[in-house]
Coordinates of C-alpha atoms in Angstrom, one line a residue:
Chain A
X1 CA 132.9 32.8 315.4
X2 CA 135.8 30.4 313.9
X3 CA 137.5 31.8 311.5
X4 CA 140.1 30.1 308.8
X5 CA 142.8 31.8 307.5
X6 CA 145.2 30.5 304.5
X7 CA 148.8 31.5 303.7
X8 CA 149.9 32.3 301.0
X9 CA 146.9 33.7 299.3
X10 CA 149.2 32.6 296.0
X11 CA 152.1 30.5 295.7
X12 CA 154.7 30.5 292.3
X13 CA 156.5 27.1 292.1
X14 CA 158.7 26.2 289.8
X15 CA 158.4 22.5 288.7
X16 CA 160.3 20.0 290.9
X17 CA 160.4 22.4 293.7
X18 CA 158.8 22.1 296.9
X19 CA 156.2 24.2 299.0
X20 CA 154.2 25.1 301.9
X21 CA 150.8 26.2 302.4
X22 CA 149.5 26.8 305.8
X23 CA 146.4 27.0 307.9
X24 CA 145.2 28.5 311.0
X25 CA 142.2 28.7 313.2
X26 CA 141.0 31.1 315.7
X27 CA 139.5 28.3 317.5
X28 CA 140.4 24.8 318.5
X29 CA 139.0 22.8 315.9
X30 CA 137.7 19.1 316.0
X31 CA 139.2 18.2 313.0
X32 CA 140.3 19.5 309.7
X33 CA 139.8 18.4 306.0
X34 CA 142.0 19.6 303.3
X35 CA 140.0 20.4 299.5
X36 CA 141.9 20.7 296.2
X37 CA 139.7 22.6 293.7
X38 CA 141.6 22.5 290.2
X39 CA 140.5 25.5 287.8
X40 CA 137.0 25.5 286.1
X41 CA 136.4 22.2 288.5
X42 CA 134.9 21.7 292.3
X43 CA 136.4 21.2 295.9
X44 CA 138.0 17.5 295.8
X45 CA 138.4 15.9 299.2
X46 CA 142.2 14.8 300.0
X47 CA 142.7 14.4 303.3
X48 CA 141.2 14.5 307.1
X49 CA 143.6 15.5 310.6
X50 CA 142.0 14.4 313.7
X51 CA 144.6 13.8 316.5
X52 CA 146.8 16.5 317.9
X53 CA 150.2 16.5 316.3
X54 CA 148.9 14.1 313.5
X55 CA 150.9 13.5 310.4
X56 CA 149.5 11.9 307.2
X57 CA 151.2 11.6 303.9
X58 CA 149.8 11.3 300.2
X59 CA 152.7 10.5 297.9
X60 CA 154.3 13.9 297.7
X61 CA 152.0 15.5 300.1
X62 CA 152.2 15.9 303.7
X63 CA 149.5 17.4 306.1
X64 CA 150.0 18.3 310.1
X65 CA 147.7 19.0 312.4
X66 CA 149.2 20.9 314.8
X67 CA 149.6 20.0 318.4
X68 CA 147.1 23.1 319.8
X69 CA 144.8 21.6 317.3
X70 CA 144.2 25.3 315.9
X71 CA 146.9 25.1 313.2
X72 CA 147.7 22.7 309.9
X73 CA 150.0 22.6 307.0
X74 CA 150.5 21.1 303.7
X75 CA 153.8 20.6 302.4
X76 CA 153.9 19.4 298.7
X77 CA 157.3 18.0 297.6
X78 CA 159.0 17.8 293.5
X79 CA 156.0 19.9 292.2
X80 CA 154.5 18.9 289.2
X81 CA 152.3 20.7 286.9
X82 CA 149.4 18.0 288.0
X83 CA 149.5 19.9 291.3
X84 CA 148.1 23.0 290.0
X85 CA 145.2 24.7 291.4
X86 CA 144.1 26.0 294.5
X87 CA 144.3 24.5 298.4
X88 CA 141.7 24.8 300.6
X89 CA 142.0 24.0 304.6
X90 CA 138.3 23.6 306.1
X91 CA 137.8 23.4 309.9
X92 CA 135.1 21.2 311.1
X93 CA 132.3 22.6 313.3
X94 CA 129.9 19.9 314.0
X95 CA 129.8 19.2 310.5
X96 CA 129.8 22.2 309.1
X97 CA 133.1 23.2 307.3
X98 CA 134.7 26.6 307.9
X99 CA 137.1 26.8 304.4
X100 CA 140.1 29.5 304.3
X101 CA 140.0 31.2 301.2
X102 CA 142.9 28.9 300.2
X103 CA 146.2 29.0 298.5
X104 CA 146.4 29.2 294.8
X105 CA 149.1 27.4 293.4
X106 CA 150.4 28.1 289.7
X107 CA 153.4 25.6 288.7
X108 CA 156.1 27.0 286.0
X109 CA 157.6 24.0 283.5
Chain B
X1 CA 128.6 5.5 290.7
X2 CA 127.2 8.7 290.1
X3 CA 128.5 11.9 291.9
X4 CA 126.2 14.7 292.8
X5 CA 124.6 16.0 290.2
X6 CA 123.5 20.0 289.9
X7 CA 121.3 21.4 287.8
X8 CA 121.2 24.0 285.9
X9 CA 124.9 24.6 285.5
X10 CA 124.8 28.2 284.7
X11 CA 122.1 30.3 285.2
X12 CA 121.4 34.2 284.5
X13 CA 118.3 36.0 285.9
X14 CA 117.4 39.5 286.3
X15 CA 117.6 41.3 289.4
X16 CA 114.4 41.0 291.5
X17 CA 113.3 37.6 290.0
X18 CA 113.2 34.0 291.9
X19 CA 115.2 31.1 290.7
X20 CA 115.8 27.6 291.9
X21 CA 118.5 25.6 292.1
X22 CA 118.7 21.7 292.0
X23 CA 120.8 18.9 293.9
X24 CA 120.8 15.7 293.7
X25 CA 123.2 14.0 295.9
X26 CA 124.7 10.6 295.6
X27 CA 122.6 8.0 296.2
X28 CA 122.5 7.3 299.9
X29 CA 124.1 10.0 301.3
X30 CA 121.7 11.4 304.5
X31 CA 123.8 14.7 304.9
X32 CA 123.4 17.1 302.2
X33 CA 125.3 20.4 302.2
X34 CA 124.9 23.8 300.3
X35 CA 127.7 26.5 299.6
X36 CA 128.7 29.4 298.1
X37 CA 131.5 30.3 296.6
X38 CA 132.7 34.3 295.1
X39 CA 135.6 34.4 292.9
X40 CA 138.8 34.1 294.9
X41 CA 137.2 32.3 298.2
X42 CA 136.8 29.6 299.6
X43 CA 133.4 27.7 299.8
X44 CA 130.9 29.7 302.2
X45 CA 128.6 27.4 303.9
X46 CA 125.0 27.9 303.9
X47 CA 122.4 25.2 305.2
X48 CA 123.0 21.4 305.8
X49 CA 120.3 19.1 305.9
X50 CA 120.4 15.3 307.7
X51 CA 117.5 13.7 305.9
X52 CA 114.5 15.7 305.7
X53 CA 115.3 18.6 308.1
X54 CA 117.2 22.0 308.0
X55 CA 119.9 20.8 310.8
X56 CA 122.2 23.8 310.3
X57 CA 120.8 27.0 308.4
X58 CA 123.1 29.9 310.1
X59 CA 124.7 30.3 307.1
X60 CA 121.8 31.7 305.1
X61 CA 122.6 35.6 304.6
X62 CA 118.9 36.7 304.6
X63 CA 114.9 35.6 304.5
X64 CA 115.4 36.2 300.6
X65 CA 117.4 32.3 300.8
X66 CA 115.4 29.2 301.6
X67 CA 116.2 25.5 301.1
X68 CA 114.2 22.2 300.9
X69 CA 114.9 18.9 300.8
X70 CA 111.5 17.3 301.4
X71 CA 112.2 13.6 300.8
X72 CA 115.8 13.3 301.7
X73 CA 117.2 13.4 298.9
X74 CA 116.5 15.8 296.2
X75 CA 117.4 19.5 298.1
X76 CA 116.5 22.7 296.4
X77 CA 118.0 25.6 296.9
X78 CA 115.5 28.5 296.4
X79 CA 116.4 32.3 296.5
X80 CA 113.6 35.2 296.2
X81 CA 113.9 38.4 294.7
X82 CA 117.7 38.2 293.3
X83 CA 120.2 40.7 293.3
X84 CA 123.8 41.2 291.6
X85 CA 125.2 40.6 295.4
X86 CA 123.7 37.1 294.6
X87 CA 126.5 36.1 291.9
X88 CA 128.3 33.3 292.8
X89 CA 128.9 29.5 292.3
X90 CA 126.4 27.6 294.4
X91 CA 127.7 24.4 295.4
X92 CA 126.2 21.4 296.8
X93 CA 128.1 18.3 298.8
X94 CA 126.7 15.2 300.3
X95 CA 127.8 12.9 302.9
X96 CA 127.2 9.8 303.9
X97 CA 125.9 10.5 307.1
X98 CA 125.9 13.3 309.3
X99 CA 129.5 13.4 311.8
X100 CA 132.4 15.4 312.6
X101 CA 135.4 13.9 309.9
X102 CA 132.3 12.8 307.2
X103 CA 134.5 13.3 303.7
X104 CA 132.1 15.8 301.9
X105 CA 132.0 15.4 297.7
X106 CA 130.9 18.1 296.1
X107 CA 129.2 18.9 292.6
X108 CA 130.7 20.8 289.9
X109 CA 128.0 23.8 290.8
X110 CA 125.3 26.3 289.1
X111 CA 127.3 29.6 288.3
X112 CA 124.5 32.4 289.2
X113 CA 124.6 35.4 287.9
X114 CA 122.3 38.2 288.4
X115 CA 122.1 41.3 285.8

């Protein structure tokens, strides 16, 4: 079956630096929807890739879908200590989200 | 307007009994989803409903797990003699309709947790 995987499990960042999170599929997916969960709270939609090689921007944020469709990134520029908590990817299946076990994100003043 | 809604928000039961666990999703919103999620993962996905019907339950681990949502809206999530394997943050999410892309919004969850 599909499976998601999420690098890095944890990412360090020290305030005003920038990062990378990435996202892979063992399938080609239909689409993918990317979740921030902040600690104590619940999975908070932030963005949907549909089309191959699509790039979509939120502020400081930047997803990709990668062109095989089986591969996405976020990249999160001048961290702030807003952006802390955890990153989950989530490949679509007919509705029915696959989630990586995402990137946990801690941000150092 | 109101999110989705979960109740109870924590909930500790004894291995071997039965408990339920309520959803209410935002107002109409067809799809309605149910997850679990373990410390240090990611949502796992367990049963989606569009309307009345069970559309998707492969993600139900065993016979012991059972879901209802008999009038489309209200779903509840019912699990039969509990064990400590059972621990976990159940999660629900609602959609507005059913469809590849639908943005999903979740509740804030009943923690479980079996002694």
């Amino acid at each position: 079956g599909q499976q998601v995987m999420q690098i890095p499990q944890y990412q360090h960042v020290q305030e005003g630096e920038d990062f990378t999170t990435y996202c892979n599929s063992s399938t080609t997916l239909s689409n993918i929807q990317w979740y921030k969960q902040r600690p104590g709270g619940h999975p908070v939609f932030l963005i949907q890739l549909v089309k191959s090689g699509e790039v979509k921007k939120q502020k400081r944020l930047t997803f990709q879908f990668g062109e095989a469709k089986k591969n996405s990134s976020l990249h999160i520029t001048a961290t702030q200590t807003t952006d802390v908590g955890t990153y989950f990817c989530a490949g679509d299946s007919w509705g029915k989200l696959q989630f990586g076990a995402g990137t946990q994100v801690v941000v150092t003043p | 307007g109101a999110g989705v809604s979960q109740t109870p928000s924590n909930k500790v039961t004894e291995k071997g009994k039965y408990v339920e666990l309520r959803c209410d999703p935002i107002s109409g919103h067809t799809a309605l989803y149910w997850y679990r999620q373990s410390l240090g993962q990611g949502p796992e996905f367990l049963i989606y409903f569009q309307g009345t019907g069970a559309a998707d339950d492969s993600g139900l681990p065993n016979d012991r797990f059972f879901a209802v949502r008999p009038e489309g809206s209200v779903s509840t999530l019912k699990i039969q003699r509990t064990e400590r394997g059972d621990s976990a943050v159940y999660l629900c999410a609602s959609s507005l309709k059913w469809d590849i892309g639908d943005e999903q919004y979740f509740g804030p969850g009943t923690r479980l947790t079996v002694t």
